[in-house]
Short mmCIF file of C-alpha atoms and ligand atoms in Angstrom, two decimals:
data_model
loop_
_atom_site.label_atom_id
_atom_site.label_comp_id
_atom_site.label_asym_id
_atom_site.label_seq_id
_atom_site.Cartn_x
_atom_site.Cartn_y
_atom_site.Cartn_z
CA MET A 24 -45.30 39.23 -22.25
CA ASN A 25 -44.01 37.33 -18.79
CA ASN A 26 -41.18 35.01 -20.22
CA ILE A 27 -39.66 31.83 -18.17
CA ARG A 28 -36.99 29.30 -18.53
CA ALA A 29 -37.82 25.76 -19.48
CA LEU A 30 -35.75 23.07 -20.28
CA ILE A 31 -37.52 21.92 -23.88
CA LEU A 32 -37.05 18.82 -25.89
CA THR A 33 -36.92 20.11 -29.43
CA GLU A 34 -36.53 16.67 -31.32
CA TYR A 35 -35.60 12.88 -30.27
CA GLY A 36 -31.96 12.55 -29.69
CA GLY A 37 -28.92 12.55 -27.46
CA PRO A 38 -28.16 15.19 -24.95
CA SER A 39 -28.11 18.15 -27.29
CA ALA A 40 -31.82 17.46 -28.34
CA ILE A 41 -32.69 19.12 -24.98
CA LYS A 42 -32.21 22.93 -24.56
CA ILE A 43 -32.78 25.77 -22.20
CA SER A 44 -35.30 28.19 -23.58
CA SER A 45 -37.63 31.03 -22.53
CA ILE A 46 -40.98 30.38 -23.01
CA GLU A 47 -44.54 32.26 -22.20
CA ALA A 48 -45.82 31.80 -19.02
CA PRO A 49 -48.65 29.11 -18.33
CA THR A 50 -51.86 30.36 -16.37
CA ALA A 51 -54.05 27.95 -14.46
CA GLY A 52 -56.79 26.45 -15.88
CA GLU A 53 -59.98 25.42 -14.45
CA GLY A 54 -58.95 22.85 -11.41
CA GLN A 55 -55.25 23.93 -11.54
CA VAL A 56 -52.69 26.02 -9.49
CA LEU A 57 -50.02 27.85 -11.21
CA VAL A 58 -46.74 26.87 -9.23
CA ARG A 59 -43.52 28.77 -8.62
CA VAL A 60 -41.29 26.01 -8.83
CA GLN A 61 -38.25 25.67 -6.66
CA ALA A 62 -36.75 22.58 -7.33
CA ALA A 63 -37.74 19.19 -9.10
CA GLY A 64 -36.74 15.64 -9.38
CA VAL A 65 -34.46 14.23 -12.13
CA ASN A 66 -35.60 10.76 -13.42
CA GLY A 67 -35.04 8.29 -15.78
CA LEU A 68 -37.99 8.58 -17.78
CA ASP A 69 -36.18 12.03 -18.67
CA TRP A 70 -33.65 10.61 -21.10
CA LYS A 71 -35.96 7.92 -22.14
CA VAL A 72 -38.28 10.60 -23.25
CA ARG A 73 -35.76 12.17 -24.90
CA GLU A 74 -34.19 9.37 -27.09
CA GLY A 75 -37.72 8.65 -28.09
CA TYR A 76 -37.87 5.21 -26.58
CA VAL A 77 -41.36 5.68 -24.65
CA ARG A 78 -42.79 7.63 -27.97
CA ASP A 79 -45.20 5.01 -28.20
CA ALA A 80 -46.63 4.78 -24.82
CA PHE A 81 -46.43 8.96 -24.30
CA PRO A 82 -47.04 10.25 -27.93
CA LEU A 83 -46.02 13.92 -27.71
CA GLN A 84 -45.93 16.86 -29.85
CA LEU A 85 -42.73 18.23 -30.08
CA PRO A 86 -41.30 20.96 -28.76
CA THR A 87 -42.38 20.12 -25.22
CA VAL A 88 -41.34 20.80 -22.06
CA LEU A 89 -39.45 18.19 -19.75
CA GLY A 90 -39.66 16.57 -16.14
CA ILE A 91 -42.61 15.07 -14.03
CA GLU A 92 -42.27 16.23 -10.52
CA LEU A 93 -41.63 19.43 -8.58
CA ALA A 94 -41.72 21.32 -5.34
CA GLY A 95 -42.68 25.09 -4.93
CA VAL A 96 -44.97 27.81 -4.07
CA VAL A 97 -48.74 28.15 -5.14
CA GLU A 98 -48.47 31.61 -7.22
CA ALA A 99 -52.00 31.68 -8.40
CA VAL A 100 -55.11 29.63 -8.46
CA GLY A 101 -57.59 28.83 -11.52
CA ALA A 102 -61.32 28.39 -11.45
CA GLY A 103 -62.72 25.41 -9.03
CA ILE A 104 -60.23 25.45 -6.63
CA THR A 105 -61.03 24.44 -3.18
CA GLN A 106 -58.29 23.63 -0.99
CA LEU A 107 -54.80 25.41 -2.17
CA ARG A 108 -54.43 29.17 -1.76
CA LYS A 109 -51.59 31.55 -2.94
CA GLY A 110 -48.60 30.90 -0.86
CA ASP A 111 -48.99 27.10 0.02
CA ARG A 112 -45.54 24.98 -0.33
CA VAL A 113 -46.66 22.43 -2.39
CA MET A 114 -45.08 18.96 -4.15
CA GLY A 115 -46.27 16.56 -6.59
CA PRO A 116 -46.02 14.86 -10.07
CA ARG A 117 -47.05 17.02 -12.89
CA GLY A 118 -49.41 14.80 -14.16
CA GLY A 119 -47.58 13.91 -17.47
CA LEU A 120 -44.62 16.19 -18.69
CA GLY A 121 -43.72 20.15 -17.82
CA ALA A 122 -42.11 20.28 -14.43
CA TYR A 123 -38.53 21.93 -15.52
CA ALA A 124 -39.98 25.71 -15.67
CA ASP A 125 -40.32 28.46 -13.52
CA LEU A 126 -44.27 28.46 -13.37
CA VAL A 127 -46.07 25.09 -14.07
CA ALA A 128 -49.82 24.89 -13.83
CA VAL A 129 -51.01 21.72 -12.12
CA ASP A 130 -53.96 20.08 -11.32
CA GLU A 131 -54.84 20.66 -7.86
CA ALA A 132 -55.51 17.10 -7.27
CA ASN A 133 -51.96 16.14 -7.72
CA LEU A 134 -50.69 18.43 -5.20
CA THR A 135 -49.63 17.80 -1.61
CA LEU A 136 -49.19 20.44 1.09
CA MET A 137 -45.38 19.84 2.13
CA PRO A 138 -44.44 19.23 5.94
CA ASP A 139 -43.50 22.26 7.15
CA SER A 140 -39.94 21.09 8.08
CA LEU A 141 -39.44 19.57 4.56
CA SER A 142 -36.98 21.41 2.58
CA PHE A 143 -38.19 22.12 -1.05
CA LEU A 144 -34.92 19.81 -2.20
CA ASP A 145 -36.19 16.94 0.02
CA ALA A 146 -39.59 17.61 -1.65
CA ALA A 147 -38.85 17.44 -5.24
CA ALA A 148 -37.35 14.01 -4.57
CA LEU A 149 -40.62 12.08 -3.43
CA PRO A 150 -43.69 12.47 -5.77
CA VAL A 151 -42.66 9.83 -8.60
CA ALA A 152 -40.22 7.32 -6.58
CA SER A 153 -41.87 7.07 -3.60
CA VAL A 154 -45.44 6.69 -4.47
CA ALA A 155 -44.42 4.49 -7.57
CA ALA A 156 -42.33 2.33 -5.06
CA TRP A 157 -45.04 1.97 -3.05
CA GLN A 158 -47.64 1.34 -5.57
CA SER A 159 -45.79 -1.26 -7.39
CA LEU A 160 -44.59 -2.75 -4.25
CA ASN A 161 -48.43 -3.53 -3.77
CA PHE A 162 -49.41 -4.05 -7.06
CA ALA A 163 -49.95 -7.80 -7.00
CA GLY A 164 -51.18 -7.89 -3.83
CA SER A 165 -50.50 -6.01 -0.30
CA VAL A 166 -47.23 -6.95 0.96
CA GLN A 167 -47.34 -9.65 3.33
CA ALA A 168 -44.79 -10.16 6.34
CA GLY A 169 -42.49 -13.07 5.84
CA GLN A 170 -43.15 -12.82 1.71
CA ARG A 171 -39.72 -13.24 -0.02
CA ILE A 172 -39.35 -10.13 -1.94
CA LEU A 173 -36.57 -9.48 -4.83
CA ILE A 174 -35.65 -6.04 -5.39
CA HIS A 175 -33.75 -5.03 -8.32
CA GLY A 176 -32.37 -1.17 -8.48
CA ALA A 177 -32.49 -1.13 -5.00
CA ALA A 178 -30.07 1.67 -4.71
CA GLY A 179 -32.19 3.53 -6.88
CA GLY A 180 -34.94 6.10 -6.53
CA LEU A 181 -37.65 3.45 -6.54
CA GLY A 182 -35.45 1.21 -4.90
CA GLY A 183 -34.26 2.82 -1.76
CA PHE A 184 -38.15 3.23 -1.13
CA ALA A 185 -39.52 -0.37 -1.76
CA VAL A 186 -36.52 -1.83 0.65
CA GLN A 187 -37.60 0.44 3.54
CA TYR A 188 -41.54 -0.35 3.01
CA ALA A 189 -41.27 -4.12 2.51
CA HIS A 190 -38.74 -4.22 5.28
CA GLN A 191 -41.12 -2.18 7.66
CA ALA A 192 -44.15 -4.37 6.39
CA GLY A 193 -41.98 -7.79 7.71
CA ALA A 194 -40.79 -9.10 4.29
CA VAL A 195 -37.52 -10.80 3.86
CA VAL A 196 -35.55 -8.56 1.41
CA PHE A 197 -33.26 -9.70 -0.96
CA ALA A 198 -32.01 -6.45 -3.03
CA THR A 199 -29.56 -6.15 -5.75
CA THR A 200 -27.08 -3.35 -6.14
CA LEU A 201 -23.08 -2.76 -6.84
CA GLU A 202 -21.07 -3.56 -4.21
CA ALA A 203 -20.35 0.12 -3.60
CA HIS A 204 -23.63 0.44 -2.75
CA ALA A 205 -24.40 -2.51 -0.61
CA ASP A 206 -23.97 -0.90 2.77
CA TYR A 207 -26.35 1.78 1.81
CA VAL A 208 -29.11 -0.91 0.73
CA ARG A 209 -28.22 -2.67 3.96
CA GLY A 210 -28.99 0.26 6.09
CA LEU A 211 -32.48 0.76 4.44
CA GLY A 212 -33.48 -2.62 5.86
CA ALA A 213 -32.42 -5.30 3.12
CA ASP A 214 -31.50 -8.19 4.87
CA HIS A 215 -29.87 -10.36 1.69
CA VAL A 216 -27.81 -7.64 -0.47
CA ILE A 217 -27.04 -9.10 -3.22
CA ALA A 218 -23.87 -7.12 -4.93
CA TYR A 219 -24.73 -7.71 -8.90
CA ASP A 220 -21.12 -6.82 -10.05
CA LYS A 221 -19.92 -9.78 -7.76
CA GLU A 222 -22.11 -12.44 -7.78
CA GLN A 223 -25.22 -13.62 -9.48
CA PHE A 224 -28.50 -13.48 -7.52
CA GLU A 225 -29.81 -16.49 -8.89
CA ALA A 226 -27.01 -18.31 -6.33
CA SER A 227 -28.51 -16.81 -3.09
CA ALA A 228 -32.46 -15.60 -3.89
CA ARG A 229 -34.52 -18.71 -4.33
CA ASP A 230 -38.14 -19.22 -3.90
CA ILE A 231 -39.20 -15.42 -4.45
CA ASP A 232 -43.08 -14.72 -3.77
CA LEU A 233 -42.28 -11.22 -5.39
CA VAL A 234 -39.51 -9.79 -7.85
CA LEU A 235 -39.84 -5.84 -8.11
CA ASP A 236 -38.19 -5.44 -11.36
CA TYR A 237 -36.67 -1.92 -11.60
CA VAL A 238 -33.85 -2.57 -14.22
CA GLY A 239 -35.36 -4.23 -17.07
CA GLY A 240 -33.61 -6.32 -19.79
CA GLU A 241 -31.57 -9.13 -18.57
CA VAL A 242 -32.12 -8.69 -15.22
CA LEU A 243 -35.59 -9.21 -16.07
CA ASN A 244 -34.98 -11.94 -18.00
CA ARG A 245 -32.91 -13.85 -15.26
CA SER A 246 -35.33 -13.43 -12.57
CA TRP A 247 -38.33 -16.10 -13.77
CA SER A 248 -35.76 -18.83 -12.36
CA VAL A 249 -35.73 -17.24 -8.75
CA LEU A 250 -39.41 -17.06 -8.35
CA ALA A 251 -41.70 -19.26 -6.19
CA GLU A 252 -44.32 -21.74 -8.26
CA ASP A 253 -46.88 -18.87 -7.41
CA GLY A 254 -44.62 -16.12 -7.64
CA VAL A 255 -45.08 -12.69 -9.45
CA ILE A 256 -42.79 -10.26 -10.92
CA VAL A 257 -44.06 -6.56 -11.08
CA SER A 258 -41.82 -4.36 -13.60
CA THR A 259 -41.62 -0.80 -13.89
CA ALA A 260 -38.85 -0.80 -16.22
CA SER A 261 -39.75 -3.14 -18.97
CA PRO A 262 -43.25 -2.72 -20.79
CA ALA A 263 -42.80 -5.94 -22.65
CA ILE A 264 -42.98 -7.93 -19.97
CA GLN A 265 -46.91 -8.95 -20.39
CA ALA A 266 -45.98 -10.20 -23.87
CA ASN A 267 -42.58 -12.21 -23.07
CA THR A 268 -44.06 -13.65 -19.44
CA PRO A 269 -43.28 -17.58 -20.10
CA ALA A 270 -46.64 -19.83 -20.17
CA GLY A 271 -47.72 -20.53 -16.34
CA ARG A 272 -45.88 -17.61 -15.10
CA ARG A 273 -47.09 -14.40 -13.67
CA GLY A 274 -45.17 -10.83 -14.94
CA LEU A 275 -47.17 -7.44 -14.62
CA TRP A 276 -46.41 -4.27 -15.81
CA PHE A 277 -46.67 -1.40 -13.87
CA MET A 278 -47.68 2.29 -14.30
CA ASN A 279 -47.99 4.62 -11.39
CA THR A 280 -50.51 7.31 -11.03
CA PRO A 281 -50.86 10.25 -9.01
CA ASP A 282 -51.83 9.54 -5.25
CA ALA A 283 -51.62 12.82 -3.37
CA ALA A 284 -52.72 11.28 0.01
CA ARG A 285 -50.46 8.71 -0.07
CA LEU A 286 -47.63 11.57 -0.74
CA GLN A 287 -48.58 13.42 2.22
CA SER A 288 -48.33 10.19 4.34
CA ILE A 289 -44.76 9.31 3.10
CA ALA A 290 -43.55 13.15 2.96
CA GLU A 291 -44.85 13.15 7.05
CA ASP A 292 -42.82 9.73 7.73
CA VAL A 293 -39.62 11.53 5.90
CA ALA A 294 -39.86 14.90 7.73
CA HIS A 295 -40.41 12.91 11.04
CA GLY A 296 -37.45 10.39 10.22
CA ARG A 297 -39.58 6.91 9.89
CA LEU A 298 -38.07 6.84 6.02
CA GLN A 299 -35.13 7.64 4.73
CA SER A 300 -34.93 9.74 1.54
CA LYS A 301 -31.84 9.96 -0.13
CA VAL A 302 -30.84 13.17 -2.12
CA ASN A 303 -27.11 12.41 -3.71
CA ALA A 304 -26.81 15.36 -5.80
CA VAL A 305 -27.83 18.83 -6.32
CA VAL A 306 -27.67 20.72 -9.45
CA ARG A 307 -28.42 24.35 -11.24
CA PHE A 308 -30.87 24.47 -13.75
CA ASP A 309 -28.50 24.94 -16.37
CA GLU A 310 -26.33 21.45 -15.56
CA LEU A 311 -30.10 19.72 -16.00
CA PRO A 312 -28.99 18.37 -19.58
CA GLU A 313 -25.83 17.11 -18.06
CA ALA A 314 -27.64 15.47 -15.64
CA ILE A 315 -30.20 14.08 -17.22
CA GLU A 316 -27.41 12.32 -19.21
CA ARG A 317 -25.78 11.10 -16.04
CA ASN A 318 -28.80 9.17 -14.87
CA ARG A 319 -28.40 7.36 -17.95
CA THR A 320 -24.86 6.50 -17.88
CA GLN A 321 -23.80 6.39 -14.22
CA PRO A 322 -27.01 5.98 -12.34
CA GLN A 323 -26.04 6.69 -8.68
CA ILE A 324 -27.99 5.87 -5.16
CA GLY A 325 -30.95 8.02 -4.16
CA LYS A 326 -32.26 10.75 -6.35
CA THR A 327 -30.86 14.16 -7.92
CA VAL A 328 -32.70 17.47 -7.49
CA VAL A 329 -32.53 20.58 -9.37
CA ASN A 330 -32.22 23.88 -7.11
CA PHE A 331 -34.09 26.10 -9.07
CA SER A 332 -32.59 29.24 -6.89
CA LEU A 333 -28.86 28.24 -7.81
N1 NAP B 416 -43.81 2.23 -14.47
C1 NAP B 416 -43.62 3.42 -13.91
O1 NAP B 416 -44.53 3.92 -13.50
C2 NAP B 416 -42.06 4.16 -13.27
C3 NAP B 416 -42.51 5.17 -12.75
C4 NAP B 416 -40.78 5.40 -12.37
C5 NAP B 416 -40.04 4.96 -12.75
N2 NAP B 416 -40.06 3.97 -13.60
C6 NAP B 416 -38.79 3.30 -14.16
O2 NAP B 416 -38.41 2.42 -13.36
C7 NAP B 416 -36.84 2.31 -13.30
C8 NAP B 416 -36.06 2.61 -11.85
O3 NAP B 416 -36.69 4.02 -11.77
P1 NAP B 416 -35.61 4.78 -10.94
O4 NAP B 416 -36.17 6.31 -11.14
O5 NAP B 416 -35.31 3.95 -9.50
O6 NAP B 416 -34.14 4.80 -11.48
P2 NAP B 416 -32.82 4.88 -11.11
O7 NAP B 416 -32.68 6.04 -9.79
O8 NAP B 416 -31.72 5.48 -12.19
O9 NAP B 416 -32.25 3.84 -10.29
C9 NAP B 416 -31.71 2.66 -10.85
C10 NAP B 416 -31.10 1.92 -10.50
O10 NAP B 416 -30.75 0.45 -10.76
C11 NAP B 416 -29.47 -0.10 -10.34
N3 NAP B 416 -29.30 -0.75 -11.66
C12 NAP B 416 -28.39 -0.64 -12.60
N4 NAP B 416 -28.28 -1.88 -13.08
C13 NAP B 416 -28.36 -2.85 -12.09
C14 NAP B 416 -28.68 -4.31 -12.23
N5 NAP B 416 -27.81 -4.59 -13.73
N6 NAP B 416 -28.83 -5.01 -11.10
C15 NAP B 416 -29.26 -4.24 -10.03
N7 NAP B 416 -29.72 -3.10 -10.22
C16 NAP B 416 -28.83 -2.32 -11.10
C17 NAP B 416 -28.92 1.18 -10.22
O11 NAP B 416 -28.23 0.91 -8.87
P3 NAP B 416 -26.44 0.68 -8.67
O12 NAP B 416 -25.86 1.85 -8.57
O13 NAP B 416 -26.49 -0.31 -7.41
O14 NAP B 416 -25.98 -0.15 -9.83
C18 NAP B 416 -29.64 2.52 -10.35
O15 NAP B 416 -29.27 3.20 -8.85
C19 NAP B 416 -36.10 2.92 -14.40
O16 NAP B 416 -36.36 1.99 -15.49
C20 NAP B 416 -37.65 3.86 -14.50
O17 NAP B 416 -37.60 4.84 -15.87
C21 NAP B 416 -41.18 3.51 -13.99
#
């Protein structure tokens, strides 16, 4: 039997609920390719799934393999594969859970060829955050020059991309972050960086056309007061926004979907230096449980990536 490493969630709970195990290698089904994973991105969803916070949105049969995005090399192709071939360097969202394993079967439609100059580590940082940031920014209508946009969580995975897209579209970008990360966010193109550990964003952000809420909780609750009359809040962090939107206001819950064409164009922009992607930390496979917990307790700028070869 051909066994591989995988990071398994055995039951909902704290860091000890996930373990590295040996499992049988999957095979590629129809319309799928088998990817030998070289790197995978760490996401907030990992610990939210671990804790059981999203068990209603993502009902799971445990044990299950965690991980939602990867970069690697096509090892084998299943029936009906038209574009990809063995040996191709590919990146993409898993499309559900299961990316933290040496071999992963992925729908061909989710995958994008990696630009030649992109490393596996840089590629693994892109599939979910860069596309979710694009989709959420344009979810309530295409971003327009001159729009006033407030981005909460601007130093994070989604936030770092959203600041750049909004700036490049000519929007006036307000961005919240820790003071320690203010220079990084300014460097991405934010016009007004608000250090939330020093000041309340309500003091300087007003008449906002679009709030991108990548934080949730109190930050979301306080954001209604800075919206322009016909403004909208799009949240990736609080599904409850729909039920809790005050009368007469617009609040939308956003859920990303795989978009291989968009990912391809973003990856080209990163490869050619038109877009910055920040890999802040690289960890070994056996360090994944700690890295996932660190994402919960001390979020960092940019992304953490696991290198399968270390
Ligand atoms: N619905 C979807 O499709 C979807 C897809 C991907 C992610 N998500 C969710 O979207 C959210 C963002 O994801 P992510 O991957 O970007 O997370 P992340 O990389 O962990 O970034 C979150 C950022 O929030 C910042 N932050 C924490 N408290 C803050 C506050 N009070 N005010 C402003 N910023 C604050 C932190 O920056 P500082 O260091 O500056 O504090 C951190 O970098 C998470 O809740 C994630 O689960 C949803």
